[in-house]
Amino acid sequence: MTEPLLIERHADRVVATLNRPDKRNAIDQDMIDELHALCGELEADPRTLILAGSDTVFAAGADIAQLRERRAEDARRAINATAFIRINELPMPVIAAVSGYALGGGAELAYAADLRISTPTLKIGNPETGLGIMAAAGATWRLPEIVGHARAAELLLTGRVLDADEALIWGLISAIHPVDGLIEAAHAMADRIAANDPRATQHTKRALRAPRDQHPDIERELQAELFESDEKERRMTEFLQRRAKR
Protein backbone atom coordinates (compact mmCIF):
# COMPACT_ATOMS: atom_id res chain seq x y z
CA MET A 1 0.00 0.00 0.00
CA THR A 2 1.39 3.41 -0.99
CA GLU A 3 2.25 5.73 1.89
CA PRO A 4 0.06 8.86 1.60
CA LEU A 5 2.88 11.02 2.92
CA LEU A 6 6.58 10.63 2.16
CA ILE A 7 8.71 12.10 4.95
CA GLU A 8 12.33 13.15 4.69
CA ARG A 9 13.85 14.13 8.03
CA HIS A 10 16.82 16.43 8.64
CA ALA A 11 18.25 17.98 11.80
CA ASP A 12 16.62 21.37 11.17
CA ARG A 13 13.76 20.58 8.79
CA VAL A 14 11.33 17.95 7.57
CA VAL A 15 10.09 17.57 3.99
CA ALA A 16 6.63 16.02 3.69
CA THR A 17 5.53 15.12 0.17
CA LEU A 18 1.88 14.33 -0.56
CA ASN A 19 1.89 10.94 -2.25
CA ARG A 20 -1.35 9.82 -3.85
CA PRO A 21 -0.34 10.22 -7.51
CA ASP A 22 -3.21 8.11 -8.85
CA LYS A 23 -5.68 10.51 -7.14
CA ARG A 24 -3.75 13.71 -7.95
CA ASN A 25 -2.76 13.85 -4.27
CA ALA A 26 -6.36 14.25 -3.15
CA ILE A 27 -6.47 14.59 0.63
CA ASP A 28 -8.15 11.60 2.25
CA GLN A 29 -8.49 10.37 5.82
CA ASP A 30 -5.24 8.39 5.70
CA MET A 31 -3.31 11.48 4.64
CA ILE A 32 -4.96 13.52 7.40
CA ASP A 33 -3.96 10.85 9.93
CA GLU A 34 -0.36 11.00 8.69
CA LEU A 35 -0.35 14.80 8.92
CA HIS A 36 -1.55 14.59 12.52
CA ALA A 37 1.23 12.13 13.34
CA LEU A 38 3.80 14.42 11.74
CA CYS A 39 2.46 17.39 13.69
CA GLY A 40 2.91 15.43 16.91
CA GLU A 41 6.54 14.83 15.97
CA LEU A 42 7.19 18.50 15.13
CA GLU A 43 5.44 19.77 18.24
CA ALA A 44 7.80 17.64 20.34
CA ASP A 45 10.89 18.39 18.22
CA PRO A 46 10.35 21.74 16.44
CA ARG A 47 11.79 21.98 12.93
CA THR A 48 10.84 23.85 9.79
CA LEU A 49 8.32 21.91 7.68
CA ILE A 50 8.34 21.92 3.87
CA LEU A 51 5.09 20.66 2.33
CA ALA A 52 5.25 19.57 -1.31
CA GLY A 53 3.41 17.57 -3.93
CA SER A 54 4.58 16.40 -7.35
CA ASP A 55 5.79 18.48 -10.30
CA THR A 56 2.30 18.61 -11.76
CA VAL A 57 0.02 18.73 -8.73
CA PHE A 58 0.25 19.80 -5.11
CA ALA A 59 -3.20 18.54 -4.15
CA ALA A 60 -6.21 18.62 -6.45
CA GLY A 61 -8.52 18.86 -3.45
CA ALA A 62 -10.07 16.70 -0.80
CA ASP A 63 -11.01 13.17 -1.83
CA ILE A 64 -14.44 13.68 -3.45
CA ALA A 65 -15.43 10.02 -3.04
CA GLN A 66 -14.98 10.33 0.72
CA LEU A 67 -16.58 13.79 0.87
CA ARG A 68 -19.71 12.50 -0.90
CA GLU A 69 -20.26 9.99 1.88
CA ARG A 70 -19.76 12.43 4.75
CA ARG A 71 -22.72 13.78 6.68
CA ALA A 72 -23.46 16.52 9.21
CA GLU A 73 -21.56 14.89 12.07
CA ASP A 74 -18.50 14.54 9.86
CA ALA A 75 -18.67 18.26 9.07
CA ARG A 76 -18.86 19.06 12.77
CA ARG A 77 -15.72 16.99 13.38
CA ALA A 78 -13.85 19.41 11.06
CA ILE A 79 -11.66 16.57 9.80
CA ASN A 80 -9.42 18.55 7.45
CA ALA A 81 -9.69 21.86 9.29
CA THR A 82 -8.39 20.38 12.54
CA ALA A 83 -5.27 19.04 10.84
CA PHE A 84 -4.64 22.30 8.99
CA ILE A 85 -5.00 24.33 12.19
CA ARG A 86 -2.45 22.08 13.83
CA ILE A 87 -0.07 22.58 10.90
CA ASN A 88 -0.47 26.34 11.11
CA GLU A 89 0.22 26.29 14.85
CA LEU A 90 3.49 24.34 14.61
CA PRO A 91 6.26 26.13 16.53
CA MET A 92 8.58 26.60 13.52
CA PRO A 93 7.67 27.98 10.07
CA VAL A 94 5.82 25.91 7.48
CA ILE A 95 6.73 26.36 3.81
CA ALA A 96 4.31 25.22 1.10
CA ALA A 97 6.12 24.46 -2.19
CA VAL A 98 3.19 24.39 -4.59
CA SER A 99 3.35 23.17 -8.18
CA GLY A 100 0.38 22.69 -10.47
CA TYR A 101 -3.08 22.28 -9.01
CA ALA A 102 -3.86 23.33 -5.45
CA LEU A 103 -7.64 23.29 -5.34
CA GLY A 104 -10.23 23.04 -2.58
CA GLY A 105 -8.68 21.28 0.39
CA GLY A 106 -5.30 21.41 -1.37
CA ALA A 107 -5.51 25.20 -1.49
CA GLU A 108 -6.57 25.30 2.16
CA LEU A 109 -3.56 23.19 3.11
CA ALA A 110 -1.34 25.73 1.32
CA TYR A 111 -3.12 28.62 3.08
CA ALA A 112 -2.23 27.01 6.42
CA ALA A 113 1.49 27.42 5.68
CA ASP A 114 3.40 30.50 6.82
CA LEU A 115 5.21 30.82 3.49
CA ARG A 116 4.02 29.85 0.02
CA ILE A 117 6.11 29.62 -3.15
CA SER A 118 5.05 28.13 -6.47
CA THR A 119 5.94 27.19 -10.00
CA PRO A 120 4.54 28.93 -13.13
CA THR A 121 2.09 26.04 -13.48
CA LEU A 122 0.17 26.96 -10.31
CA LYS A 123 -3.62 26.82 -10.38
CA ILE A 124 -5.03 27.66 -6.94
CA GLY A 125 -8.55 28.31 -5.73
CA ASN A 126 -11.67 27.03 -4.03
CA PRO A 127 -14.36 25.68 -6.38
CA GLU A 128 -16.27 23.98 -3.52
CA THR A 129 -19.59 25.78 -4.07
CA GLY A 130 -19.78 24.17 -7.52
CA LEU A 131 -19.90 20.81 -5.71
CA GLY A 132 -22.65 21.87 -3.31
CA ILE A 133 -20.38 22.49 -0.31
CA MET A 134 -18.28 25.36 0.99
CA ALA A 135 -14.59 25.79 1.72
CA ALA A 136 -14.63 24.92 5.40
CA ALA A 137 -11.04 23.97 6.25
CA GLY A 138 -9.81 27.49 6.89
CA ALA A 139 -10.32 29.41 3.64
CA THR A 140 -13.14 31.64 4.89
CA TRP A 141 -10.95 33.12 7.63
CA ARG A 142 -7.39 32.55 6.40
CA LEU A 143 -7.88 33.96 2.90
CA PRO A 144 -9.13 37.38 4.11
CA GLU A 145 -6.05 37.58 6.33
CA ILE A 146 -3.76 36.75 3.40
CA VAL A 147 -5.29 38.65 0.46
CA GLY A 148 -7.92 40.91 2.03
CA HIS A 149 -11.69 40.54 2.32
CA ALA A 150 -12.64 41.72 -1.18
CA ARG A 151 -10.33 39.34 -3.00
CA ALA A 152 -11.13 36.46 -0.66
CA ALA A 153 -14.84 37.00 -1.29
CA GLU A 154 -14.28 36.94 -5.05
CA LEU A 155 -12.36 33.67 -4.89
CA LEU A 156 -14.73 31.89 -2.52
CA LEU A 157 -18.04 33.14 -3.92
CA THR A 158 -17.22 32.69 -7.62
CA GLY A 159 -14.93 29.67 -7.45
CA ARG A 160 -12.32 31.56 -9.47
CA VAL A 161 -8.95 29.80 -9.86
CA LEU A 162 -5.79 31.93 -9.95
CA ASP A 163 -2.68 31.24 -11.98
CA ALA A 164 0.82 31.86 -10.62
CA ASP A 165 1.14 35.46 -11.82
CA GLU A 166 -2.24 36.41 -10.35
CA ALA A 167 -1.45 34.65 -7.06
CA LEU A 168 1.83 36.58 -6.83
CA ILE A 169 0.15 39.93 -7.51
CA TRP A 170 -2.53 39.14 -4.92
CA GLY A 171 0.06 38.21 -2.30
CA LEU A 172 -1.11 34.64 -2.03
CA ILE A 173 2.42 33.43 -2.84
CA SER A 174 5.72 35.24 -2.33
CA ALA A 175 7.75 33.94 -5.29
CA ILE A 176 7.59 31.88 -8.51
CA HIS A 177 10.34 29.37 -9.30
CA PRO A 178 10.95 26.94 -12.19
CA VAL A 179 9.42 23.51 -11.72
CA ASP A 180 12.81 21.85 -11.40
CA GLY A 181 13.97 24.48 -8.89
CA LEU A 182 10.99 24.65 -6.55
CA ILE A 183 12.20 22.28 -3.84
CA GLU A 184 15.68 23.79 -4.04
CA ALA A 185 14.09 27.21 -3.45
CA ALA A 186 12.14 25.84 -0.49
CA HIS A 187 15.35 24.45 0.98
CA ALA A 188 17.09 27.80 0.43
CA MET A 189 14.29 29.45 2.40
CA ALA A 190 14.66 26.81 5.12
CA ASP A 191 18.43 27.46 5.13
CA ARG A 192 17.82 31.15 5.87
CA ILE A 193 15.47 30.20 8.68
CA ALA A 194 18.00 27.70 10.06
CA ALA A 195 20.71 30.39 10.17
CA ASN A 196 18.65 32.36 12.67
CA ASP A 197 17.99 31.68 16.34
CA PRO A 198 15.23 29.04 16.57
CA ARG A 199 13.76 30.57 19.72
CA ALA A 200 13.60 34.03 18.15
CA THR A 201 12.00 32.49 15.06
CA GLN A 202 9.38 30.70 17.16
CA HIS A 203 8.61 33.87 19.12
CA THR A 204 8.27 35.83 15.87
CA LYS A 205 5.81 33.26 14.53
CA ARG A 206 3.80 33.47 17.76
CA ALA A 207 3.60 37.24 17.43
CA LEU A 208 2.61 37.04 13.75
CA ARG A 209 -0.23 34.64 14.58
CA ALA A 210 -1.53 36.57 17.59
CA PRO A 211 -4.82 38.50 17.27
CA ARG A 212 -4.54 42.28 16.93
CA ASP A 213 -5.86 42.87 20.46
CA GLN A 214 -2.83 41.04 21.89
CA HIS A 215 -0.46 43.58 20.35
CA PRO A 216 1.79 45.27 21.43
CA ASP A 217 1.77 43.38 24.74
CA ILE A 218 2.79 40.06 23.20
CA GLU A 219 5.86 41.60 21.53
CA ARG A 220 6.97 43.11 24.83
CA GLU A 221 6.75 39.81 26.69
CA LEU A 222 8.34 37.70 23.97
CA GLN A 223 11.13 40.22 23.46
CA ALA A 224 11.70 40.34 27.21
CA GLU A 225 12.39 36.60 27.17
CA LEU A 226 14.78 36.93 24.26
CA PHE A 227 16.65 39.83 25.88
CA GLU A 228 17.62 37.45 28.69
CA SER A 229 18.76 34.60 26.44
CA ASP A 230 22.34 33.38 26.12
CA GLU A 231 21.87 33.10 22.35
CA LYS A 232 21.06 36.81 22.06
CA GLU A 233 24.23 37.61 24.01
CA ARG A 234 26.35 35.30 21.85
CA ARG A 235 24.99 36.44 18.50
CA MET A 236 25.22 40.14 19.30
CA THR A 237 28.74 39.77 20.69
CA GLU A 238 29.85 37.98 17.53
CA PHE A 239 28.22 40.68 15.39
CA LEU A 240 30.06 43.46 17.24
CA GLN A 241 33.36 41.58 17.00
CA ARG A 242 32.95 41.13 13.23
CA ARG A 243 32.12 44.78 12.80
CA ALA A 244 35.16 45.83 14.85
CA LYS A 245 37.42 43.69 12.63
CA ARG A 246 36.05 45.35 9.49
Coordinates of C-alpha atoms in Angstrom, one line a residue:
M1 CA 0.0 0.0 0.0
T2 CA 1.4 3.4 -1.0
E3 CA 2.3 5.7 1.9
P4 CA 0.1 8.9 1.6
L5 CA 2.9 11.0 2.9
L6 CA 6.6 10.6 2.2
I7 CA 8.7 12.1 4.9
E8 CA 12.3 13.1 4.7
R9 CA 13.9 14.1 8.0
H10 CA 16.8 16.4 8.6
A11 CA 18.2 18.0 11.8
D12 CA 16.6 21.4 11.2
R13 CA 13.8 20.6 8.8
V14 CA 11.3 17.9 7.6
V15 CA 10.1 17.6 4.0
A16 CA 6.6 16.0 3.7
T17 CA 5.5 15.1 0.2
L18 CA 1.9 14.3 -0.6
N19 CA 1.9 10.9 -2.2
R20 CA -1.4 9.8 -3.8
P21 CA -0.3 10.2 -7.5
D22 CA -3.2 8.1 -8.8
K23 CA -5.7 10.5 -7.1
R24 CA -3.7 13.7 -8.0
N25 CA -2.8 13.9 -4.3
A26 CA -6.4 14.2 -3.2
I27 CA -6.5 14.6 0.6
D28 CA -8.2 11.6 2.3
Q29 CA -8.5 10.4 5.8
D30 CA -5.2 8.4 5.7
M31 CA -3.3 11.5 4.6
I32 CA -5.0 13.5 7.4
D33 CA -4.0 10.9 9.9
E34 CA -0.4 11.0 8.7
L35 CA -0.3 14.8 8.9
H36 CA -1.6 14.6 12.5
A37 CA 1.2 12.1 13.3
L38 CA 3.8 14.4 11.7
C39 CA 2.5 17.4 13.7
G40 CA 2.9 15.4 16.9
E41 CA 6.5 14.8 16.0
L42 CA 7.2 18.5 15.1
E43 CA 5.4 19.8 18.2
A44 CA 7.8 17.6 20.3
D45 CA 10.9 18.4 18.2
P46 CA 10.4 21.7 16.4
R47 CA 11.8 22.0 12.9
T48 CA 10.8 23.8 9.8
L49 CA 8.3 21.9 7.7
I50 CA 8.3 21.9 3.9
L51 CA 5.1 20.7 2.3
A52 CA 5.3 19.6 -1.3
G53 CA 3.4 17.6 -3.9
S54 CA 4.6 16.4 -7.4
D55 CA 5.8 18.5 -10.3
T56 CA 2.3 18.6 -11.8
V57 CA 0.0 18.7 -8.7
F58 CA 0.3 19.8 -5.1
A59 CA -3.2 18.5 -4.1
A60 CA -6.2 18.6 -6.4
G61 CA -8.5 18.9 -3.4
A62 CA -10.1 16.7 -0.8
D63 CA -11.0 13.2 -1.8
I64 CA -14.4 13.7 -3.4
A65 CA -15.4 10.0 -3.0
Q66 CA -15.0 10.3 0.7
L67 CA -16.6 13.8 0.9
R68 CA -19.7 12.5 -0.9
E69 CA -20.3 10.0 1.9
R70 CA -19.8 12.4 4.8
R71 CA -22.7 13.8 6.7
A72 CA -23.5 16.5 9.2
E73 CA -21.6 14.9 12.1
D74 CA -18.5 14.5 9.9
A75 CA -18.7 18.3 9.1
R76 CA -18.9 19.1 12.8
R77 CA -15.7 17.0 13.4
A78 CA -13.8 19.4 11.1
I79 CA -11.7 16.6 9.8
N80 CA -9.4 18.5 7.5
A81 CA -9.7 21.9 9.3
T82 CA -8.4 20.4 12.5
A83 CA -5.3 19.0 10.8
F84 CA -4.6 22.3 9.0
I85 CA -5.0 24.3 12.2
R86 CA -2.4 22.1 13.8
I87 CA -0.1 22.6 10.9
N88 CA -0.5 26.3 11.1
E89 CA 0.2 26.3 14.8
L90 CA 3.5 24.3 14.6
P91 CA 6.3 26.1 16.5
M92 CA 8.6 26.6 13.5
P93 CA 7.7 28.0 10.1
V94 CA 5.8 25.9 7.5
I95 CA 6.7 26.4 3.8
A96 CA 4.3 25.2 1.1
A97 CA 6.1 24.5 -2.2
V98 CA 3.2 24.4 -4.6
S99 CA 3.3 23.2 -8.2
G100 CA 0.4 22.7 -10.5
Y101 CA -3.1 22.3 -9.0
A102 CA -3.9 23.3 -5.5
L103 CA -7.6 23.3 -5.3
G104 CA -10.2 23.0 -2.6
G105 CA -8.7 21.3 0.4
G106 CA -5.3 21.4 -1.4
A107 CA -5.5 25.2 -1.5
E108 CA -6.6 25.3 2.2
L109 CA -3.6 23.2 3.1
A110 CA -1.3 25.7 1.3
Y111 CA -3.1 28.6 3.1
A112 CA -2.2 27.0 6.4
A113 CA 1.5 27.4 5.7
D114 CA 3.4 30.5 6.8
L115 CA 5.2 30.8 3.5
R116 CA 4.0 29.8 0.0
I117 CA 6.1 29.6 -3.2
S118 CA 5.0 28.1 -6.5
T119 CA 5.9 27.2 -10.0
P120 CA 4.5 28.9 -13.1
T121 CA 2.1 26.0 -13.5
L122 CA 0.2 27.0 -10.3
K123 CA -3.6 26.8 -10.4
I124 CA -5.0 27.7 -6.9
G125 CA -8.5 28.3 -5.7
N126 CA -11.7 27.0 -4.0
P127 CA -14.4 25.7 -6.4
E128 CA -16.3 24.0 -3.5
T129 CA -19.6 25.8 -4.1
G130 CA -19.8 24.2 -7.5
L131 CA -19.9 20.8 -5.7
G132 CA -22.6 21.9 -3.3
I133 CA -20.4 22.5 -0.3
M134 CA -18.3 25.4 1.0
A135 CA -14.6 25.8 1.7
A136 CA -14.6 24.9 5.4
A137 CA -11.0 24.0 6.3
G138 CA -9.8 27.5 6.9
A139 CA -10.3 29.4 3.6
T140 CA -13.1 31.6 4.9
W141 CA -11.0 33.1 7.6
R142 CA -7.4 32.6 6.4
L143 CA -7.9 34.0 2.9
P144 CA -9.1 37.4 4.1
E145 CA -6.1 37.6 6.3
I146 CA -3.8 36.7 3.4
V147 CA -5.3 38.7 0.5
G148 CA -7.9 40.9 2.0
H149 CA -11.7 40.5 2.3
A150 CA -12.6 41.7 -1.2
R151 CA -10.3 39.3 -3.0
A152 CA -11.1 36.5 -0.7
A153 CA -14.8 37.0 -1.3
E154 CA -14.3 36.9 -5.1
L155 CA -12.4 33.7 -4.9
L156 CA -14.7 31.9 -2.5
L157 CA -18.0 33.1 -3.9
T158 CA -17.2 32.7 -7.6
G159 CA -14.9 29.7 -7.5
R160 CA -12.3 31.6 -9.5
V161 CA -9.0 29.8 -9.9
L162 CA -5.8 31.9 -9.9
D163 CA -2.7 31.2 -12.0
A164 CA 0.8 31.9 -10.6
D165 CA 1.1 35.5 -11.8
E166 CA -2.2 36.4 -10.4
A167 CA -1.4 34.6 -7.1
L168 CA 1.8 36.6 -6.8
I169 CA 0.1 39.9 -7.5
W170 CA -2.5 39.1 -4.9
G171 CA 0.1 38.2 -2.3
L172 CA -1.1 34.6 -2.0
I173 CA 2.4 33.4 -2.8
S174 CA 5.7 35.2 -2.3
A175 CA 7.7 33.9 -5.3
I176 CA 7.6 31.9 -8.5
H177 CA 10.3 29.4 -9.3
P178 CA 11.0 26.9 -12.2
V179 CA 9.4 23.5 -11.7
D180 CA 12.8 21.9 -11.4
G181 CA 14.0 24.5 -8.9
L182 CA 11.0 24.6 -6.6
I183 CA 12.2 22.3 -3.8
E184 CA 15.7 23.8 -4.0
A185 CA 14.1 27.2 -3.4
A186 CA 12.1 25.8 -0.5
H187 CA 15.3 24.4 1.0
A188 CA 17.1 27.8 0.4
M189 CA 14.3 29.5 2.4
A190 CA 14.7 26.8 5.1
D191 CA 18.4 27.5 5.1
R192 CA 17.8 31.1 5.9
I193 CA 15.5 30.2 8.7
A194 CA 18.0 27.7 10.1
A195 CA 20.7 30.4 10.2
N196 CA 18.7 32.4 12.7
D197 CA 18.0 31.7 16.3
P198 CA 15.2 29.0 16.6
R199 CA 13.8 30.6 19.7
A200 CA 13.6 34.0 18.1
T201 CA 12.0 32.5 15.1
Q202 CA 9.4 30.7 17.2
H203 CA 8.6 33.9 19.1
T204 CA 8.3 35.8 15.9
K205 CA 5.8 33.3 14.5
R206 CA 3.8 33.5 17.8
A207 CA 3.6 37.2 17.4
L208 CA 2.6 37.0 13.8
R209 CA -0.2 34.6 14.6
A210 CA -1.5 36.6 17.6
P211 CA -4.8 38.5 17.3
R212 CA -4.5 42.3 16.9
D213 CA -5.9 42.9 20.5
Q214 CA -2.8 41.0 21.9
H215 CA -0.5 43.6 20.3
P216 CA 1.8 45.3 21.4
D217 CA 1.8 43.4 24.7
I218 CA 2.8 40.1 23.2
E219 CA 5.9 41.6 21.5
R220 CA 7.0 43.1 24.8
E221 CA 6.7 39.8 26.7
L222 CA 8.3 37.7 24.0
Q223 CA 11.1 40.2 23.5
A224 CA 11.7 40.3 27.2
E225 CA 12.4 36.6 27.2
L226 CA 14.8 36.9 24.3
F227 CA 16.6 39.8 25.9
E228 CA 17.6 37.5 28.7
S229 CA 18.8 34.6 26.4
D230 CA 22.3 33.4 26.1
E231 CA 21.9 33.1 22.4
K232 CA 21.1 36.8 22.1
E233 CA 24.2 37.6 24.0
R234 CA 26.3 35.3 21.9
R235 CA 25.0 36.4 18.5
M236 CA 25.2 40.1 19.3
T237 CA 28.7 39.8 20.7
E238 CA 29.9 38.0 17.5
F239 CA 28.2 40.7 15.4
L240 CA 30.1 43.5 17.2
Q241 CA 33.4 41.6 17.0
R242 CA 33.0 41.1 13.2
R243 CA 32.1 44.8 12.8
A244 CA 35.2 45.8 14.9
K245 CA 37.4 43.7 12.6
R246 CA 36.0 45.3 9.5

